[in-house]
Tab-separated table of C-alpha atoms in Angstrom:
chain	number	residue	atom	x	y	z
A	13	MET	CA	34.648	5.629	-19.749
A	14	ALA	CA	30.815	6.157	-19.026
A	15	ALA	CA	29.510	3.490	-16.938
A	16	ALA	CA	27.014	2.498	-19.631
A	17	SER	CA	30.003	1.731	-21.985
A	18	ARG	CA	31.916	-0.260	-19.289
A	19	GLY	CA	28.713	-2.388	-18.654
A	20	LEU	CA	27.851	-3.111	-22.436
A	21	LEU	CA	31.964	-4.125	-22.912
A	22	ALA	CA	31.332	-6.219	-20.069
A	23	ARG	CA	28.314	-8.100	-21.287
A	24	LEU	CA	30.000	-8.151	-24.800
A	25	ARG	CA	32.751	-9.909	-22.978
A	26	GLY	CA	30.899	-12.102	-21.389
A	27	LEU	CA	29.065	-13.256	-24.706
A	28	SER	CA	32.320	-14.036	-26.394
A	29	LEU	CA	33.342	-15.896	-23.263
A	30	CYS	CA	30.066	-18.344	-23.541
A	31	ALA	CA	30.339	-18.532	-27.307
A	32	GLY	CA	32.307	-21.493	-27.745
A	33	GLY	CA	30.554	-23.226	-24.741
A	34	SER	CA	27.580	-23.283	-23.106
A	35	PRO	CA	24.915	-21.314	-25.056
A	36	ARG	CA	23.124	-20.275	-21.789
A	37	LEU	CA	23.666	-16.295	-20.878
A	38	PRO	CA	24.908	-15.865	-17.783
A	39	PHE	CA	22.300	-13.095	-17.430
A	40	PRO	CA	18.900	-12.194	-18.768
A	41	PRO	CA	18.869	-10.675	-22.299
A	42	SER	CA	17.051	-7.996	-20.989
A	43	ARG	CA	20.140	-6.573	-19.084
A	44	LEU	CA	22.052	-6.811	-22.113
A	45	PHE	CA	22.490	-3.069	-22.057
A	46	SER	CA	22.360	-1.990	-18.273
A	47	ALA	CA	24.293	0.097	-16.555
A	48	GLU	CA	23.860	-2.028	-13.704
A	49	PRO	CA	26.561	-4.868	-12.253
A	50	PHE	CA	24.912	-8.077	-12.812
A	51	VAL	CA	25.300	-10.272	-9.723
A	52	SER	CA	25.379	-14.492	-10.483
A	53	HIS	CA	23.836	-16.745	-7.998
A	54	SER	CA	25.446	-19.843	-8.725
A	55	ASP	CA	23.529	-21.284	-5.603
A	56	ASP	CA	20.365	-20.519	-7.989
A	57	ASP	CA	21.874	-21.669	-11.125
A	58	ASP	CA	22.687	-24.837	-9.983
A	59	ALA	CA	19.366	-25.754	-8.168
A	60	GLY	CA	17.116	-24.236	-11.321
A	61	GLY	CA	15.726	-22.152	-8.992
A	62	GLU	CA	12.733	-22.584	-6.119
A	63	GLY	CA	10.078	-23.128	-8.935
A	64	GLY	CA	12.104	-24.234	-11.609
A	65	GLY	CA	12.745	-22.276	-14.988
A	66	GLY	CA	16.291	-21.079	-13.568
A	67	GLY	CA	15.863	-18.482	-11.131
A	68	SER	CA	12.230	-17.827	-11.079
A	69	ARG	CA	10.528	-18.018	-7.641
A	70	PHE	CA	7.673	-20.249	-6.450
A	71	ILE	CA	5.542	-18.150	-4.161
A	72	GLU	CA	2.725	-19.992	-2.404
A	73	ALA	CA	-0.227	-18.221	-0.582
A	74	ARG	CA	-0.429	-19.416	2.547
A	75	ALA	CA	-0.605	-18.378	6.344
A	76	GLY	CA	2.610	-17.925	7.913
A	77	VAL	CA	4.049	-16.861	11.058
A	78	MET	CA	5.308	-13.065	11.432
A	79	GLY	CA	8.538	-12.315	12.664
A	80	PRO	CA	10.254	-9.380	14.629
A	81	THR	CA	11.564	-8.013	11.575
A	82	SER	CA	8.817	-9.051	9.046
A	83	ARG	CA	7.489	-6.442	7.058
A	84	ARG	CA	3.902	-6.714	5.278
A	85	THR	CA	2.620	-4.989	2.435
A	86	GLY	CA	-0.226	-1.928	2.451
A	87	VAL	CA	-3.176	-1.345	1.128
A	88	ILE	CA	-4.992	1.190	-1.546
A	89	GLY	CA	-7.974	2.991	0.061
A	90	VAL	CA	-10.407	5.540	-1.392
A	91	LYS	CA	-11.321	8.327	1.248
A	92	CYS	CA	-15.089	8.377	1.728
A	93	GLY	CA	-15.351	11.129	3.896
A	94	MET	CA	-15.691	11.864	7.858
A	95	SER	CA	-17.866	10.889	10.674
A	96	ALA	CA	-18.538	10.613	14.083
A	97	MET	CA	-19.272	7.250	16.117
A	98	TRP	CA	-20.105	6.608	19.734
A	99	ASP	CA	-18.316	4.030	21.200
A	100	LYS	CA	-19.777	1.651	24.239
A	101	TRP	CA	-18.836	4.133	27.149
A	102	GLY	CA	-20.598	7.037	25.283
A	103	ALA	CA	-17.496	8.754	23.883
A	104	LYS	CA	-17.779	10.310	20.692
A	105	VAL	CA	-15.191	9.153	18.210
A	106	PRO	CA	-14.226	11.158	14.913
A	107	ILE	CA	-13.759	8.689	12.240
A	108	THR	CA	-12.420	8.429	8.902
A	109	VAL	CA	-13.595	5.923	6.178
A	110	LEU	CA	-11.741	4.484	4.145
A	111	TRP	CA	-12.939	1.551	1.469
A	112	VAL	CA	-10.370	-0.861	0.344
A	113	ASP	CA	-11.683	-1.464	-3.168
A	114	ASP	CA	-10.522	-4.608	-4.764
A	115	ASN	CA	-7.042	-4.474	-3.845
A	116	ILE	CA	-5.102	-7.431	-5.736
A	117	VAL	CA	-1.236	-8.065	-6.352
A	118	THR	CA	-0.248	-7.080	-9.673
A	119	GLN	CA	3.262	-7.700	-9.663
A	120	VAL	CA	5.843	-9.166	-7.387
A	121	LYS	CA	9.409	-7.722	-7.228
A	122	THR	CA	12.508	-9.984	-6.284
A	123	ALA	CA	15.909	-9.799	-5.372
A	124	GLU	CA	16.932	-11.992	-8.090
A	125	LYS	CA	15.670	-9.527	-10.960
A	126	GLU	CA	14.836	-6.228	-9.431
A	127	GLY	CA	17.333	-6.387	-6.330
A	128	PHE	CA	14.763	-5.761	-3.895
A	129	PHE	CA	11.698	-7.423	-2.480
A	130	ALA	CA	8.085	-5.635	-2.767
A	131	LEU	CA	4.513	-6.222	-4.153
A	132	GLN	CA	3.021	-3.710	-6.440
A	133	LEU	CA	-0.958	-3.727	-5.599
A	134	GLY	CA	-3.612	-2.331	-7.784
A	135	ALA	CA	-7.272	-1.091	-6.889
A	136	GLY	CA	-10.794	-0.044	-8.587
A	137	GLN	CA	-11.253	-0.676	-12.110
A	138	LYS	CA	-10.645	1.072	-15.199
A	139	LYS	CA	-11.562	0.603	-19.296
A	140	GLU	CA	-8.925	-0.330	-21.480
A	141	LYS	CA	-9.656	3.071	-23.767
A	142	HIS	CA	-8.665	5.176	-20.357
A	143	LEU	CA	-5.230	3.453	-20.083
A	144	THR	CA	-2.336	3.632	-22.278
A	145	LYS	CA	-0.858	0.970	-24.187
A	146	PRO	CA	2.064	0.197	-21.926
A	147	GLU	CA	-0.173	0.284	-18.656
A	148	VAL	CA	-2.694	-2.420	-20.583
A	149	GLY	CA	0.352	-4.260	-21.591
A	150	HIS	CA	1.819	-4.441	-18.108
A	151	PHE	CA	-1.587	-5.708	-16.773
A	152	ARG	CA	-2.022	-8.443	-19.517
A	153	ALA	CA	1.641	-9.850	-18.902
A	154	GLN	CA	0.695	-10.177	-15.384
A	155	GLY	CA	-2.711	-12.016	-16.056
A	156	VAL	CA	-4.650	-9.206	-13.726
A	157	PRO	CA	-7.732	-7.181	-14.602
A	158	LEU	CA	-7.166	-3.700	-15.549
A	159	LYS	CA	-6.921	-1.343	-12.483
A	160	ARG	CA	-7.204	2.290	-11.693
A	161	LYS	CA	-4.456	2.900	-9.240
A	162	LEU	CA	-1.184	0.845	-8.622
A	163	ARG	CA	1.399	1.246	-5.683
A	164	GLU	CA	4.396	-0.665	-4.538
A	165	PHE	CA	4.742	-1.724	-0.585
A	166	PRO	CA	8.063	-2.622	-0.216
A	167	VAL	CA	7.997	-5.889	1.798
A	168	THR	CA	10.210	-8.895	3.819
A	169	GLU	CA	11.065	-11.678	1.857
A	170	ASP	CA	8.831	-14.088	4.062
A	171	ALA	CA	5.592	-11.335	3.198
A	172	LEU	CA	5.842	-12.200	-0.208
A	173	LEU	CA	2.022	-13.078	-2.079
A	174	PRO	CA	1.463	-14.382	-5.362
A	175	VAL	CA	0.003	-12.295	-8.205
A	176	GLY	CA	-3.373	-12.389	-8.291
A	177	THR	CA	-3.979	-12.688	-4.333
A	178	THR	CA	-6.756	-10.673	-3.068
A	179	VAL	CA	-5.683	-8.279	-0.156
A	180	THR	CA	-8.915	-7.206	1.942
A	181	VAL	CA	-9.783	-5.267	4.786
A	182	ARG	CA	-9.516	-7.978	7.153
A	183	HIS	CA	-5.655	-7.401	6.152
A	184	PHE	CA	-5.851	-5.044	9.819
A	185	VAL	CA	-7.027	-5.698	12.689
A	186	PRO	CA	-8.995	-3.303	15.161
A	187	GLY	CA	-6.961	-1.801	17.884
A	188	GLN	CA	-3.655	-1.788	15.905
A	189	PHE	CA	-2.077	1.504	14.778
A	190	VAL	CA	-1.488	2.496	11.094
A	191	ASP	CA	0.227	5.084	8.808
A	192	VAL	CA	-1.606	6.706	6.258
A	193	THR	CA	-0.288	8.572	3.219
A	194	GLY	CA	-2.001	10.769	0.433
A	195	ILE	CA	-1.752	13.642	-1.025
A	196	THR	CA	-3.054	16.695	0.970
A	197	LYS	CA	-6.264	19.309	-0.460
A	198	GLY	CA	-4.875	21.656	-2.825
A	199	LYS	CA	-5.358	25.066	-1.835
A	200	GLY	CA	-4.094	27.660	-4.558
A	201	PHE	CA	-2.215	30.375	-4.812
A	202	ALA	CA	-2.593	31.533	-0.932
A	203	GLY	CA	-1.037	34.501	1.440
A	204	VAL	CA	1.543	34.525	4.051
A	205	MET	CA	-1.533	34.737	6.985
A	206	LYS	CA	-3.317	31.575	5.675
A	207	ARG	CA	-0.114	29.460	4.640
A	208	HIS	CA	2.325	30.318	7.297
A	209	ASN	CA	0.050	31.458	9.854
A	210	PHE	CA	1.188	35.026	9.834
A	211	LYS	CA	-0.330	37.915	12.297
A	212	GLY	CA	-0.486	40.474	9.601
A	213	MET	CA	-0.006	44.096	9.547
A	214	PRO	CA	-2.151	46.943	11.580
A	215	ALA	CA	-5.563	47.339	11.181
A	216	SER	CA	-5.161	51.183	11.298
A	217	HIS	CA	-2.551	53.529	12.228
A	218	GLY	CA	-1.268	54.377	8.922
A	219	ALA	CA	-1.528	50.599	7.290
A	220	SER	CA	-2.790	51.386	3.922
A	221	LEU	CA	-3.529	48.331	1.809
A	222	SER	CA	-1.019	46.173	3.359
A	223	HIS	CA	-3.187	44.376	6.201
A	224	ARG	CA	-2.525	41.111	4.859
A	225	SER	CA	0.771	41.380	3.278
A	226	GLY	CA	3.969	39.736	4.309
A	227	GLY	CA	6.248	42.649	5.262
A	228	SER	CA	9.699	42.955	4.347
A	229	THR	CA	11.444	40.262	2.752
A	230	GLY	CA	15.036	40.932	3.077
A	231	GLN	CA	17.707	43.842	3.372
A	232	ARG	CA	19.315	46.526	1.040
A	233	ASP	CA	22.603	45.606	-0.661
A	234	ALA	CA	23.960	43.123	1.649
A	235	PRO	CA	23.085	40.832	0.890
A	236	GLY	CA	21.050	42.149	-2.162
A	237	ARG	CA	19.094	38.766	-2.156
A	238	VAL	CA	16.141	37.267	-0.553
A	239	PHE	CA	17.361	34.025	1.825
A	240	LYS	CA	16.064	30.459	0.606
A	241	ASN	CA	13.188	29.134	2.740
A	242	ARG	CA	12.015	32.893	3.457
A	243	LYS	CA	8.011	32.559	4.384
A	244	MET	CA	6.162	33.928	1.494
A	245	ALA	CA	2.901	33.553	-0.354
A	246	GLY	CA	2.906	30.899	-2.289
A	247	ARG	CA	1.059	27.659	-3.549
A	248	MET	CA	-0.524	25.934	-0.704
A	249	GLY	CA	-1.447	22.129	-0.512
A	250	GLY	CA	-1.522	19.354	-3.079
A	251	VAL	CA	1.769	17.828	-1.519
A	252	GLN	CA	2.198	14.318	0.061
A	253	ARG	CA	1.972	13.910	3.617
A	254	THR	CA	1.721	10.946	6.002
A	255	VAL	CA	-0.313	10.807	9.720
A	256	LYS	CA	1.323	8.286	11.565
A	257	ASN	CA	0.119	6.346	14.273
A	258	VAL	CA	-3.646	6.309	13.325
A	259	TRP	CA	-6.005	4.103	15.358
A	260	VAL	CA	-8.123	1.653	13.588
A	261	TYR	CA	-11.210	1.484	15.537
A	262	GLN	CA	-13.365	-0.693	13.411
A	263	ILE	CA	-13.250	-2.908	10.161
A	264	ASP	CA	-16.458	-3.937	8.087
A	265	PRO	CA	-15.611	-7.003	5.747
A	266	ALA	CA	-19.069	-7.267	4.258
A	267	ARG	CA	-18.477	-3.526	2.576
A	268	ASN	CA	-14.659	-3.943	3.031
A	269	LEU	CA	-14.556	-0.379	4.744
A	270	LEU	CA	-11.850	0.665	7.299
A	271	TYR	CA	-13.097	3.020	10.039
A	272	LEU	CA	-9.888	5.005	11.399
A	273	LYS	CA	-9.846	7.711	14.507
A	274	GLY	CA	-9.151	10.982	13.391
A	275	GLN	CA	-8.099	12.668	9.869
A	276	VAL	CA	-6.165	11.437	7.045
A	277	PRO	CA	-4.497	13.452	4.134
A	278	GLY	CA	-6.636	14.063	1.024
A	279	PRO	CA	-10.073	15.072	-0.083
A	280	GLN	CA	-13.205	12.874	-0.553
A	281	GLY	CA	-12.656	10.400	-3.460
A	282	SER	CA	-8.946	10.584	-3.302
A	283	PHE	CA	-6.554	7.255	-2.988
A	284	VAL	CA	-4.583	7.006	0.200
A	285	PHE	CA	-1.984	4.309	0.848
A	286	VAL	CA	-2.344	2.526	4.745
A	287	LYS	CA	0.759	0.108	6.186
A	288	ASP	CA	1.201	-1.011	9.573
A	289	SER	CA	2.838	1.567	11.844
A	290	ILE	CA	6.478	1.597	11.963
A	291	TYR	CA	6.593	3.636	15.535
A	292	LYS	CA	3.788	1.903	17.320
A	293	LYS	CA	4.240	-1.651	16.004
A	294	PRO	CA	1.274	-3.857	16.254
A	295	ASP	CA	1.171	-7.324	18.219
A	296	THR	CA	2.297	-9.672	15.659
A	297	ALA	CA	0.559	-12.657	17.087
A	298	SER	CA	-2.704	-10.579	16.493
A	299	LEU	CA	-2.049	-9.815	12.776
A	300	PRO	CA	-2.478	-12.091	9.903
A	301	PHE	CA	0.316	-12.951	8.037
A	302	PRO	CA	1.423	-12.210	5.232
A	303	THR	CA	-2.341	-11.341	4.753
A	304	TYR	CA	-5.648	-12.570	5.594
A	305	PHE	CA	-6.810	-15.754	3.485
A	306	THR	CA	-10.411	-17.308	3.619
A	307	GLN	CA	-10.741	-21.115	4.505
A	308	GLU	CA	-12.279	-23.001	1.613
A	309	GLY	CA	-15.540	-24.566	3.059
A	310	VAL	CA	-15.977	-22.343	6.086
A	311	PRO	CA	-18.289	-19.671	5.906
A	312	GLU	CA	-16.896	-15.940	6.677
A	313	ASP	CA	-17.914	-14.008	9.286
A	314	LEU	CA	-18.919	-10.579	8.117
A	315	GLU	CA	-20.038	-8.888	10.894
A	316	PRO	CA	-18.156	-5.421	11.765
A	317	LEU	CA	-15.330	-5.951	14.002
A	318	ILE	CA	-14.726	-3.040	16.922
A	319	ALA	CA	-11.392	-2.456	18.803
A	320	ASP	CA	-11.315	-3.606	22.276
A	321	LEU	CA	-11.798	-0.742	24.823
A	322	GLY	CA	-11.390	-2.549	27.733
A	323	ASP	CA	-13.794	-3.267	30.874
A	324	VAL	CA	-13.286	0.146	32.503
A	325	ASP	CA	-15.529	2.910	31.829
A	326	PRO	CA	-13.475	5.914	31.727
A	327	PHE	CA	-15.983	8.243	32.744
A	328	MET	CA	-16.697	6.233	36.289
A	329	ALA	CA	-12.655	6.027	36.638
A	330	ALA	CA	-11.477	7.623	39.842
A	331	ASP	CA	-8.879	10.333	39.430
């Protein structure tokens, strides 16, 4: 019997059992025809949920303490391009500028409903006529503005944020390391010399019109085919890549700009996704958790923040 049929029979049996008793269903009506098993949390049902309403979760926007296993959300940035800056010691730093364009939480996913904890963030603005009806319905159901780009970030339970919370560039701290994910530049159909760094054929001595060709791709009768993963000409670029351990050199809260050292994938104007580094974990005591909250009545400092470079001049240090 198929999994969907077994799930349907189990739910119909549950309906028949609760028909003579309490009219309350033991599972949400939206899961009636789902093939996924339903896990009932008796403690949550008895308590009525943290925020009331039978299973709904109340999430408060307040600062907390980040634990060793906590995982914060990331942000959606727009790649503005590359430049160069000089630090206080006179060293040239290659810089990629990212614009964190109006990031807000558009949906909260919890273990009670979706089976995992995650935050969906939206960035930018978009007109209703440029969105599909399901997208417009999603934004209206959550009560958030129409967004141009959506991205889901897995988080831990203690890092959840309520819908509508703004995530700014102050989410990161200068000096920490981040991982940046984006779609690389599309190069189109490329040959083996450009795509795989082949040496190419001889420039003379009988190499007629085959200077940039890939050469032989296999044998004859045995095996009579081309092995998989053979490096050949084909479409290059336009794939998702992640650059890890990128150093945050500076942040500009006034313009919501993030200055990263080095390059990140994607062309100018593309969306990239920035989150805390996995391998070079930042100091949990210095990070705002679960994100940076502005204090009411206290003027916010909008001056650019630069990473601490220490007190030792690298050009004057002895070998």
